[in-house]
XYZ file of C-alpha atoms in Angstrom:
686
model
C 92.072 209.947 102.429
C 94.236 206.820 102.304
C 97.981 207.188 102.924
C 100.306 205.115 100.763
C 104.012 204.231 101.015
C 105.815 203.101 97.891
C 108.884 200.910 98.421
C 110.827 200.568 95.220
C 111.090 203.397 92.701
C 111.695 201.334 89.645
C 109.337 200.889 86.677
C 106.465 199.440 88.764
C 106.767 201.917 91.614
C 106.926 204.867 89.231
C 103.787 203.696 87.404
C 101.898 203.360 90.704
C 103.161 206.796 91.799
C 101.621 208.331 88.700
C 98.331 206.504 89.301
C 98.157 207.505 92.972
C 98.920 211.144 92.195
C 95.905 211.281 89.859
C 93.637 209.625 92.448
C 91.845 212.079 94.695
C 91.460 209.533 97.566
C 95.122 208.439 97.926
C 98.063 210.462 99.298
C 101.611 209.178 98.729
C 103.529 209.681 102.007
C 107.001 208.706 100.715
C 108.860 206.897 97.934
C 111.730 204.582 99.077
C 114.551 203.124 97.010
C 118.139 202.149 97.778
C 119.225 203.761 94.521
C 118.852 207.552 94.831
C 119.014 207.755 91.001
C 115.901 205.683 90.506
C 113.218 207.145 88.203
C 110.560 207.181 90.918
C 112.854 209.071 93.369
C 113.335 211.903 90.917
C 109.633 212.034 90.057
C 108.677 212.074 93.778
C 111.140 214.874 94.473
C 109.584 216.872 91.653
C 106.195 216.297 93.270
C 107.510 217.390 96.729
C 106.993 213.881 98.086
C 109.517 212.722 100.741
C 112.060 210.113 99.583
C 114.559 207.859 101.289
C 116.559 204.652 101.113
C 114.998 202.929 104.156
C 111.324 202.284 104.479
C 111.249 201.452 108.134
C 111.055 205.032 109.541
C 108.088 205.743 107.277
C 106.075 202.609 108.133
C 103.827 203.945 110.900
C 100.320 203.128 112.005
C 99.035 205.958 109.797
C 100.022 204.117 106.592
C 97.014 202.469 104.907
C 98.720 200.995 101.848
C 102.272 199.811 101.287
C 103.311 199.005 97.762
C 106.292 196.682 97.678
C 107.717 197.258 94.208
C 111.300 196.069 94.750
C 110.490 192.535 93.582
C 112.499 191.075 96.520
C 110.676 188.396 98.538
C 112.487 189.160 101.775
C 111.533 192.812 101.671
C 107.878 191.864 101.130
C 107.914 189.438 104.118
C 109.605 191.920 106.423
C 107.106 194.643 105.573
C 104.231 192.238 106.257
C 105.626 191.437 109.662
C 106.166 195.044 110.716
C 103.027 196.568 109.269
C 100.019 197.539 111.331
C 97.154 195.105 111.145
C 95.024 197.589 109.131
C 97.770 198.273 106.601
C 97.413 196.573 103.196
C 100.622 195.360 101.485
C 100.603 195.045 97.708
C 103.280 192.650 96.440
C 105.766 193.567 93.724
C 104.274 191.242 91.097
C 100.998 193.112 91.276
C 102.851 196.411 91.039
C 104.695 195.124 87.951
C 101.470 194.025 86.286
C 99.887 197.373 87.075
C 102.914 199.130 85.614
C 102.650 197.102 82.425
C 98.970 197.850 82.122
C 99.537 201.570 82.731
C 102.306 201.670 80.146
C 100.146 199.851 77.641
C 97.291 202.217 78.389
C 99.480 205.259 77.831
C 100.767 203.752 74.604
C 97.228 203.110 73.454
C 96.195 206.624 74.455
C 99.145 208.075 72.565
C 98.373 205.953 69.528
C 94.701 206.858 69.699
C 95.543 210.543 69.968
C 97.876 210.220 67.002
C 95.238 208.418 64.950
C 92.615 210.956 65.963
C 94.932 213.830 65.062
C 95.698 212.193 61.708
C 92.011 211.574 61.083
C 91.143 215.159 62.036
C 93.949 216.422 59.790
C 92.617 214.461 56.852
C 89.018 215.310 57.743
C 89.697 219.046 57.865
C 92.340 219.369 55.151
C 90.143 218.139 52.315
C 88.365 220.765 50.186
C 85.274 218.585 50.133
C 82.691 219.253 52.785
C 82.040 216.301 55.132
C 79.251 215.862 57.682
C 78.638 212.778 59.863
C 75.346 212.179 61.635
C 74.347 209.450 64.088
C 71.472 207.046 63.575
C 69.049 209.774 64.733
C 70.396 212.345 62.243
C 72.205 214.438 64.841
C 75.523 215.871 63.692
C 78.551 214.237 65.298
C 81.308 215.491 63.019
C 81.703 218.374 60.564
C 84.883 219.483 58.864
C 86.015 223.056 58.255
C 85.168 222.961 54.536
C 81.578 221.972 55.290
C 81.221 224.722 57.891
C 82.621 227.255 55.409
C 80.255 226.188 52.603
C 77.184 226.175 54.848
C 78.395 229.344 56.629
C 77.831 228.050 60.171
C 79.966 227.749 63.307
C 81.194 224.155 63.451
C 81.129 223.881 67.238
C 77.576 225.204 67.415
C 76.408 222.889 64.615
C 77.736 219.672 66.179
C 75.042 218.062 68.302
C 72.169 219.619 66.367
C 69.777 217.816 64.058
C 70.924 217.977 60.431
C 67.654 219.601 59.278
C 68.304 222.512 61.660
C 71.517 223.235 59.768
C 70.525 222.124 56.249
C 66.713 222.042 55.954
C 66.887 220.370 52.526
C 69.393 217.671 53.529
C 68.755 214.131 52.287
C 70.650 212.395 55.125
C 67.433 211.538 57.056
C 66.194 209.787 53.932
C 69.447 207.835 53.641
C 69.152 206.741 57.307
C 65.663 205.504 56.550
C 66.357 203.764 53.247
C 69.984 202.730 53.960
C 70.595 203.410 50.236
C 73.614 205.324 48.963
C 72.826 208.475 46.956
C 75.506 209.499 44.459
C 76.182 212.968 42.991
C 72.954 214.672 44.017
C 72.512 218.408 43.338
C 71.424 220.534 46.294
C 70.869 224.285 46.710
C 71.833 225.706 50.107
C 69.992 228.572 51.790
C 72.940 230.944 51.164
C 72.584 230.443 47.419
C 75.478 228.031 46.956
C 74.992 224.958 44.820
C 76.621 221.682 45.873
C 76.955 218.164 44.487
C 76.702 215.670 47.348
C 77.121 211.931 47.883
C 75.315 210.418 50.910
C 76.486 207.099 52.393
C 74.816 205.091 55.213
C 77.271 203.717 57.900
C 76.737 200.233 59.421
C 78.858 197.894 61.516
C 79.817 194.283 60.676
C 76.534 193.059 62.068
C 74.583 195.400 59.811
C 73.545 197.678 62.623
C 72.993 201.298 61.515
C 75.528 203.665 63.079
C 74.762 206.865 61.121
C 75.410 208.430 57.732
C 78.103 210.435 55.962
C 77.662 213.221 53.415
C 80.541 214.313 51.195
C 79.889 217.338 48.962
C 81.575 219.847 46.650
C 80.740 223.522 46.064
C 79.971 223.757 42.331
C 78.561 227.306 42.320
C 81.545 228.783 40.461
C 81.774 225.743 38.184
C 78.120 226.097 37.206
C 78.538 229.831 36.675
C 81.533 229.175 34.442
C 79.549 226.513 32.599
C 76.676 228.956 32.109
C 79.101 231.642 30.896
C 80.697 229.148 28.533
C 77.249 228.161 27.257
C 76.367 231.825 26.816
C 79.620 232.429 24.951
C 78.889 229.509 22.657
C 75.362 230.797 22.064
C 76.682 234.310 21.372
C 79.263 232.955 18.960
C 76.655 230.848 17.172
C 74.325 233.847 17.049
C 77.059 236.097 15.636
C 77.988 233.515 13.035
C 74.318 233.128 12.118
C 73.978 236.908 11.776
C 77.111 237.154 9.644
C 76.031 234.260 7.437
C 72.524 235.652 6.999
C 73.779 239.117 6.056
C 73.481 240.214 2.445
C 76.714 242.168 2.920
C 79.898 240.299 1.986
C 81.950 239.938 5.195
C 85.470 238.584 5.756
C 87.348 238.341 9.066
C 91.085 237.763 9.559
C 93.151 237.169 12.707
C 95.952 239.371 14.008
C 98.394 237.704 11.597
C 96.246 238.414 8.554
C 95.006 234.857 8.025
C 91.355 234.351 7.085
C 89.141 232.913 9.845
C 85.584 233.620 8.676
C 83.641 234.497 5.533
C 79.916 234.413 4.743
C 77.974 233.137 1.701
C 77.576 236.684 0.352
C 81.374 236.957 0.232
C 81.583 233.735 -1.794
C 78.830 234.959 -4.118
C 80.596 238.252 -4.885
C 84.237 237.101 -5.011
C 83.710 233.566 -6.331
C 86.078 232.198 -3.647
C 85.113 229.307 -1.353
C 86.012 228.825 2.313
C 88.797 226.389 1.383
C 90.422 229.109 -0.710
C 90.230 231.767 2.020
C 90.150 230.260 5.538
C 93.680 229.905 6.903
C 95.121 231.707 3.867
C 96.731 235.184 3.866
C 94.413 238.159 3.431
C 95.922 238.794 -0.008
C 94.344 235.568 -1.340
C 91.244 237.343 -2.648
C 92.962 240.404 -4.169
C 92.958 240.572 -7.947
C 93.993 244.215 -8.230
C 95.059 246.551 -5.436
C 96.524 246.169 -1.936
C 95.036 244.204 0.957
C 93.169 246.571 3.238
C 93.193 243.921 5.972
C 96.987 244.061 6.141
C 96.967 247.855 6.108
C 94.471 248.005 8.975
C 96.433 245.423 10.998
C 99.529 247.534 10.511
C 98.026 250.956 11.287
C 95.217 249.859 13.667
C 93.017 252.439 11.885
C 89.880 251.746 9.791
C 89.674 252.432 6.065
C 86.502 253.192 4.101
C 85.435 253.400 0.489
C 88.521 251.799 -1.124
C 87.994 250.637 -4.720
C 89.644 247.362 -5.765
C 89.095 244.188 -7.757
C 88.667 240.819 -6.041
C 88.329 237.166 -6.960
C 88.997 235.277 -10.169
C 86.316 237.301 -11.998
C 87.958 240.632 -11.115
C 84.760 241.951 -9.506
C 84.839 245.719 -9.006
C 84.089 246.361 -5.325
C 84.234 248.992 -2.596
C 85.820 247.836 0.679
C 85.391 249.049 4.279
C 87.742 247.470 6.849
C 87.944 248.088 10.616
C 90.314 246.671 13.280
C 89.060 244.316 16.000
C 90.537 245.529 19.298
C 89.713 243.790 22.585
C 90.956 245.386 25.837
C 93.536 247.330 23.867
C 94.877 244.237 22.076
C 94.582 243.847 18.307
C 92.756 240.586 17.560
C 92.227 240.947 13.829
C 90.104 242.933 11.389
C 86.711 242.694 9.689
C 85.996 243.784 6.141
C 82.725 244.495 4.342
C 82.698 244.295 0.558
C 80.141 246.122 -1.582
C 79.663 245.071 -5.178
C 79.736 248.281 -7.244
C 77.415 246.835 -9.858
C 74.995 245.836 -7.102
C 75.186 249.336 -5.629
C 74.449 250.827 -9.045
C 71.468 248.516 -9.492
C 70.116 249.355 -6.051
C 70.630 253.069 -6.706
C 68.626 252.835 -9.921
C 65.873 250.929 -8.127
C 65.855 253.523 -5.344
C 65.598 256.398 -7.802
C 62.816 254.614 -9.631
C 61.010 253.956 -6.344
C 61.396 257.583 -5.326
C 59.973 258.684 -8.641
C 57.000 256.380 -8.195
C 56.450 257.648 -4.669
C 56.648 261.254 -5.818
C 54.163 260.777 -8.636
C 51.834 257.962 -7.665
C 51.482 257.891 -3.913
C 50.177 260.178 -1.235
C 52.891 260.764 1.343
C 50.949 262.453 4.123
C 48.025 261.672 6.396
C 45.857 263.750 8.725
C 48.394 263.003 11.482
C 50.906 265.147 9.550
C 48.622 268.206 9.631
C 49.759 270.344 12.560
C 47.199 272.587 14.220
C 44.799 272.728 17.156
C 43.138 276.053 16.466
C 39.377 276.081 15.989
C 39.659 277.188 12.352
C 42.092 274.383 11.532
C 40.092 271.725 13.364
C 37.000 272.672 11.366
C 38.941 272.284 8.107
C 40.364 268.911 9.211
C 36.939 267.578 10.230
C 35.451 268.675 6.909
C 38.308 266.968 5.034
C 37.874 263.727 6.992
C 34.156 263.755 6.232
C 34.817 264.435 2.529
C 37.411 261.618 2.368
C 34.692 259.025 3.051
C 32.653 260.167 0.037
C 33.442 260.040 -3.710
C 32.529 263.722 -4.089
C 34.757 266.231 -5.860
C 36.588 268.406 -3.310
C 37.722 272.006 -3.716
C 40.504 273.139 -1.377
C 40.609 276.893 -1.010
C 43.207 278.954 0.742
C 46.132 281.284 0.327
C 49.447 280.108 -1.068
C 51.462 278.153 1.475
C 48.577 277.145 3.749
C 48.957 273.406 3.032
C 46.389 272.617 0.378
C 48.496 269.808 -1.100
C 49.007 268.355 2.377
C 45.211 268.167 2.740
C 44.921 266.497 -0.667
C 47.397 263.763 0.353
C 45.587 263.212 3.647
C 42.150 263.001 1.970
C 43.386 260.357 -0.468
C 45.033 258.299 2.304
C 41.852 258.427 4.391
C 39.626 257.295 1.506
C 38.885 253.818 0.195
C 41.055 254.680 -2.829
C 44.270 254.850 -0.784
C 45.671 251.635 -2.289
C 45.348 253.080 -5.808
C 47.303 255.836 -7.509
C 47.453 259.442 -6.404
C 48.375 261.726 -9.311
C 49.451 265.314 -8.679
C 49.190 267.978 -11.376
C 50.181 271.624 -11.063
C 48.015 273.243 -13.714
C 50.069 276.450 -13.658
C 53.396 274.635 -14.155
C 52.480 273.016 -17.493
C 52.099 275.117 -20.621
C 48.618 275.385 -22.071
C 49.670 273.581 -25.247
C 50.845 270.524 -23.313
C 48.401 270.483 -20.405
C 45.478 269.054 -22.401
C 47.518 266.159 -23.810
C 49.069 265.475 -20.371
C 45.682 265.367 -18.668
C 43.675 263.464 -21.280
C 46.358 261.702 -23.354
C 46.553 261.601 -27.132
C 46.114 259.205 -30.009
C 48.817 258.193 -32.433
C 49.369 260.930 -35.039
C 47.406 263.528 -33.091
C 50.262 265.989 -33.624
C 53.821 265.970 -34.878
C 56.146 264.229 -32.394
C 53.356 262.128 -30.910
C 54.468 258.680 -29.749
C 53.569 255.662 -31.819
C 50.517 254.041 -30.292
C 49.573 257.251 -28.471
C 49.854 257.938 -24.759
C 47.633 257.535 -21.722
C 46.785 260.754 -19.935
C 47.036 261.468 -16.203
C 43.301 260.911 -15.735
C 43.680 257.378 -17.148
C 46.749 256.803 -14.915
C 44.673 257.831 -11.905
C 41.796 255.489 -12.744
C 40.235 254.095 -9.516
C 42.444 256.512 -7.595
C 42.624 260.266 -7.028
C 43.948 263.170 -9.080
C 44.987 266.425 -7.432
C 44.602 269.469 -9.698
C 46.522 272.307 -8.060
C 46.076 275.905 -9.248
C 42.776 274.969 -10.930
C 42.059 278.645 -11.548
C 44.878 278.759 -14.143
C 43.182 276.377 -16.610
C 42.384 277.657 -20.092
C 38.772 277.838 -21.291
C 39.221 274.808 -23.584
C 40.709 272.671 -20.825
C 37.965 273.815 -18.433
C 35.365 272.508 -20.882
C 37.050 269.116 -21.122
C 37.385 268.930 -17.331
C 33.683 269.697 -17.013
C 32.945 266.709 -19.269
C 35.085 264.480 -17.048
C 33.183 265.587 -13.929
C 29.776 265.250 -15.600
C 30.138 262.138 -17.723
C 33.003 260.315 -15.927
C 34.781 259.837 -19.254
C 37.593 261.430 -21.235
C 38.442 261.752 -24.927
C 42.098 261.722 -25.905
C 43.532 264.512 -28.017
C 43.041 263.546 -31.636
C 40.580 260.818 -30.695
C 36.817 260.404 -30.879
C 36.163 257.408 -28.656
C 35.212 258.250 -25.062
C 37.102 256.322 -22.357
C 35.211 255.752 -19.067
C 37.167 256.514 -15.899
C 36.539 256.365 -12.161
C 38.582 259.162 -10.651
C 38.008 261.348 -7.632
C 39.051 264.940 -8.371
C 40.611 267.048 -5.627
C 41.086 270.614 -6.846
C 42.892 273.469 -5.147
C 43.196 277.176 -5.810
C 44.266 280.416 -4.162
C 42.344 282.423 -6.775
C 39.039 284.118 -5.894
C 36.934 281.981 -8.280
C 33.820 284.084 -7.827
C 35.705 287.134 -9.102
C 37.140 285.015 -11.941
C 33.583 284.024 -12.937
C 32.545 287.651 -12.918
C 35.579 288.504 -15.041
C 34.731 285.708 -17.472
C 37.978 283.743 -16.954
C 36.410 280.774 -15.184
C 33.337 278.770 -16.222
C 30.414 279.072 -13.854
C 29.168 275.531 -14.543
C 32.638 274.104 -13.763
C 32.690 276.138 -10.565
C 29.462 274.509 -9.375
C 30.840 271.055 -10.197
C 34.060 271.716 -8.290
C 32.490 273.563 -5.372
C 30.347 270.626 -4.269
C 32.534 270.049 -1.157
C 34.534 273.250 -0.529
C 37.089 273.250 2.310
C 38.623 276.541 3.376
C 42.120 276.219 4.855
C 42.797 279.178 7.177
C 45.922 281.326 6.737
C 48.602 281.223 9.394
C 47.759 284.721 10.671
C 44.301 283.384 11.629
C 45.767 280.580 13.760
C 48.899 281.977 15.374
C 48.451 279.702 18.390
C 49.621 276.865 16.109
C 52.991 278.541 15.477
C 54.881 276.780 18.384
C 53.742 273.311 17.256
C 54.436 274.165 13.611
C 57.942 275.388 14.520
C 58.706 272.142 16.356
C 57.465 270.046 13.424
C 59.330 272.087 10.808
C 62.567 272.100 12.849
C 62.445 268.299 13.056
C 62.067 268.152 9.263
C 64.830 270.717 8.660
C 67.170 268.859 11.044
C 66.931 265.849 8.746
C 67.421 267.978 5.629
C 70.377 269.990 6.963
C 71.958 267.380 9.244
C 71.511 269.592 12.305
C 70.376 268.942 15.875
C 68.321 272.043 16.703
C 65.981 271.442 19.642
C 63.508 274.305 19.281
C 62.780 278.030 19.413
C 63.238 280.267 22.453
C 60.276 282.083 24.010
C 61.560 285.472 22.786
C 61.879 284.134 19.250
C 58.370 282.641 19.403
C 56.965 285.988 20.523
C 58.758 287.626 17.615
C 57.416 285.060 15.146
C 53.900 285.398 16.545
C 53.957 289.169 16.007
C 54.269 288.667 12.243
C 51.241 288.152 9.959
C 52.913 285.610 7.609
C 51.580 286.545 4.169
C 53.411 283.459 2.820
C 51.802 281.271 5.519
C 53.442 277.976 6.600
C 55.713 277.924 3.535
C 57.157 281.284 4.583
C 57.546 280.090 8.191
C 59.531 277.071 6.962
C 61.678 279.385 4.831
C 62.419 281.691 7.777
C 63.295 278.783 10.111
C 65.502 277.225 7.422
C 67.402 280.487 6.935
C 67.809 280.839 10.705
C 69.242 277.322 10.998
C 71.690 277.955 8.137
C 73.200 280.928 9.974
C 73.327 279.161 13.365
C 76.613 277.842 14.699
C 76.851 274.073 14.976
C 77.133 274.213 18.773
C 73.882 276.193 19.036
C 70.746 274.115 19.582
C 68.028 276.766 20.088
C 66.841 279.317 17.547
C 66.952 282.723 19.222
C 65.622 286.046 18.032
C 69.003 287.128 16.633
C 69.056 284.073 14.348
C 65.779 285.049 12.653
C 66.036 287.350 9.613
C 64.103 290.665 9.868
C 60.379 290.178 9.317
C 59.282 293.425 7.626
C 55.622 293.534 6.637
C 55.093 295.139 3.252
C 52.182 297.566 3.009
C 49.044 295.763 1.886
C 47.615 297.455 -1.170
C 44.136 296.461 -0.065
C 44.496 298.316 3.240
C 46.569 301.320 2.206
C 45.584 303.945 -0.344
C 48.453 305.882 -1.896
C 47.287 309.381 -2.533
C 48.405 311.027 -5.710
C 50.091 313.793 -3.746
C 52.274 311.134 -1.947
C 53.640 309.776 -5.190
C 57.347 310.475 -5.769
C 59.985 309.130 -8.160
C 60.290 305.337 -7.794
C 64.034 305.418 -7.027
C 63.443 307.840 -4.153
C 60.644 305.702 -2.685
C 62.721 302.523 -2.973
C 65.698 304.170 -1.229
C 63.442 305.321 1.601
C 62.066 301.818 2.017
C 65.584 300.301 1.874
C 66.720 302.669 4.632
C 63.753 301.583 6.778
C 64.627 297.894 6.277
C 68.302 298.446 7.185
C 67.355 300.419 10.296
C 64.920 297.690 11.391
C 67.594 295.036 10.885
C 70.128 297.021 12.938
C 67.627 297.323 15.785
C 66.929 293.587 15.674
C 70.680 292.867 15.811
C 71.220 295.427 18.608
C 73.444 297.557 16.359
C 75.806 294.673 15.433
C 76.814 295.463 11.837
C 78.342 292.054 11.102
C 75.160 290.251 12.178
C 73.034 292.767 10.272
C 74.995 292.234 7.057
C 74.667 288.478 7.455
C 70.892 288.714 7.961
C 70.452 290.968 4.947
C 72.771 288.717 2.933
C 75.002 291.629 1.877
C 78.698 292.283 2.455
C 79.816 294.313 5.457
C 81.422 296.784 3.071
C 78.115 297.251 1.227
C 76.345 297.761 4.558
C 78.774 300.543 5.582
C 78.226 302.181 2.213
C 74.445 302.193 2.664
C 74.744 303.474 6.252
C 76.723 306.456 4.964
C 74.315 306.893 2.056
C 71.205 307.030 4.240
C 72.784 308.975 7.115
C 72.598 306.078 9.601
C 76.317 305.764 10.328
C 76.411 308.212 13.235
C 73.386 306.708 14.918
C 74.758 303.150 14.842
C 78.487 303.684 15.448
C 80.029 300.932 17.556
């Protein structure tokens, strides 16, 4: 290691002291200056380097370098004379130049550090991401915003190829083409979307130095744009819905000024948008108070308010509801119904219902509930008969669903698009039935319409006619019906001209026709015409396995009729229902379920055994023979039977008298009276 002696601790000596201290191969032995306050003396003392005012004691043979920094020529010459021959003496001018250069270097370093710090501050303070790559696409600079957007560690990313960090980056392409790319959209691997500008960097000579990418995160902006687009689409859709509605709609803001109406509103009130939009809600009122203002004041909806609106004083019914968003009242919306329009629609609906009831078949085979073997046989026979033009005779007890089968047969036939006429032969008096079925000519009888009237067979031409209770027809009507079936023609009452018809006859009866023939009340030849395709519909007691499905179907229907929400029947109740023989068949089952639902509480959703009225089977006269010795006065026998019914009802209700009275549809007071009368009070005391 070289040993150095510095003579002169001024500006030049101090600069050389700093340089020598940083050099690993030079050791400063001492710093000499006549002024003990010199800058170099203080710095040397801080560095534990010996100091002094005379250089001579320190100039030994061990000194390799002497720096004469006093600037005095005599001192330089004296040192040269007394130095060892291997000692190098550096004159003061050189020391001064070195000091200037060192100072300039430090100034430049300070300036460069300041510029670098300023550049880094700007580089990292911007919200835009910035990445710089060299001419080989390796990252040299990356700011904090870029690292945050890409979600990488900046220090680890610098020095790596850009495609390792952003596989879809276009910077390699920019380095190749040297073309700037402005505002390019790019999707990052983390799902962010950015808009980037890529710029090639060249020097004055055109030599490629690298490329710069500046980009913005537009993920939130694009999401907001999409939401805004969706909001616009929703608003346009809502306006389109409101404008396409046949209901008259008006909307006002929270101050009661009109903001939206639809064409139906203009049609009913006679007011245009110019007369309503931006005007108070009272602008359309001809008679009455503004319901919009009332709703805005109370924040509660109003319904069914009668008033008159518009210049033509149209009589309307108004429903108005508040528009509340996040608890804040934003306005109200009103729907106006033209009373005259409602009346017209009501009349049309009633007329349509009448047509449906009289001319159309409402049910299909899908509406026939049953999976028992007996029922499936009947359904298959009916489906087969529906495909033919043959006359069909539906036989079965009352309430088994004969009319349901008739509807289904018509709907499954090729006549389903034509009329379906239903006639209950037992419900029309004998004097009127013939004229209703076959029509009459003008003047056929007093009160006959001018021009005569078409009969139901003519109305059903090319369709089907359902003759229910066919066994109740009179002999004269039976003869005319036989002519229809044989000749396919009818003759009106009071007329002579036959009218050809093409009608399929579906007849139904619960009468034993064979016995009626034997008794002479039903024509044998008509029987053979009707009985060409007989279908026997089994009674409910013969297909009890269908009771659960029938209950579910009937409950659904009764829910709609009664406005209830009953879900079904409990297992105990089903067992109870299945133990009954149902002489009234499905019609009786529907009656029992309907009565049970009426007496159910509104919070009850399952029909249980205590909801079902007592099912007491009356003695069948066919199976029970009353011996003459068993006969007693009628009043006595009725009282005995009444006592049995009351006792059975009490057992079913577990002795609850209130429930028993409700099931029997009598007052509790009347029940107590009968309990005392029949000696049941002690047995069923609570």
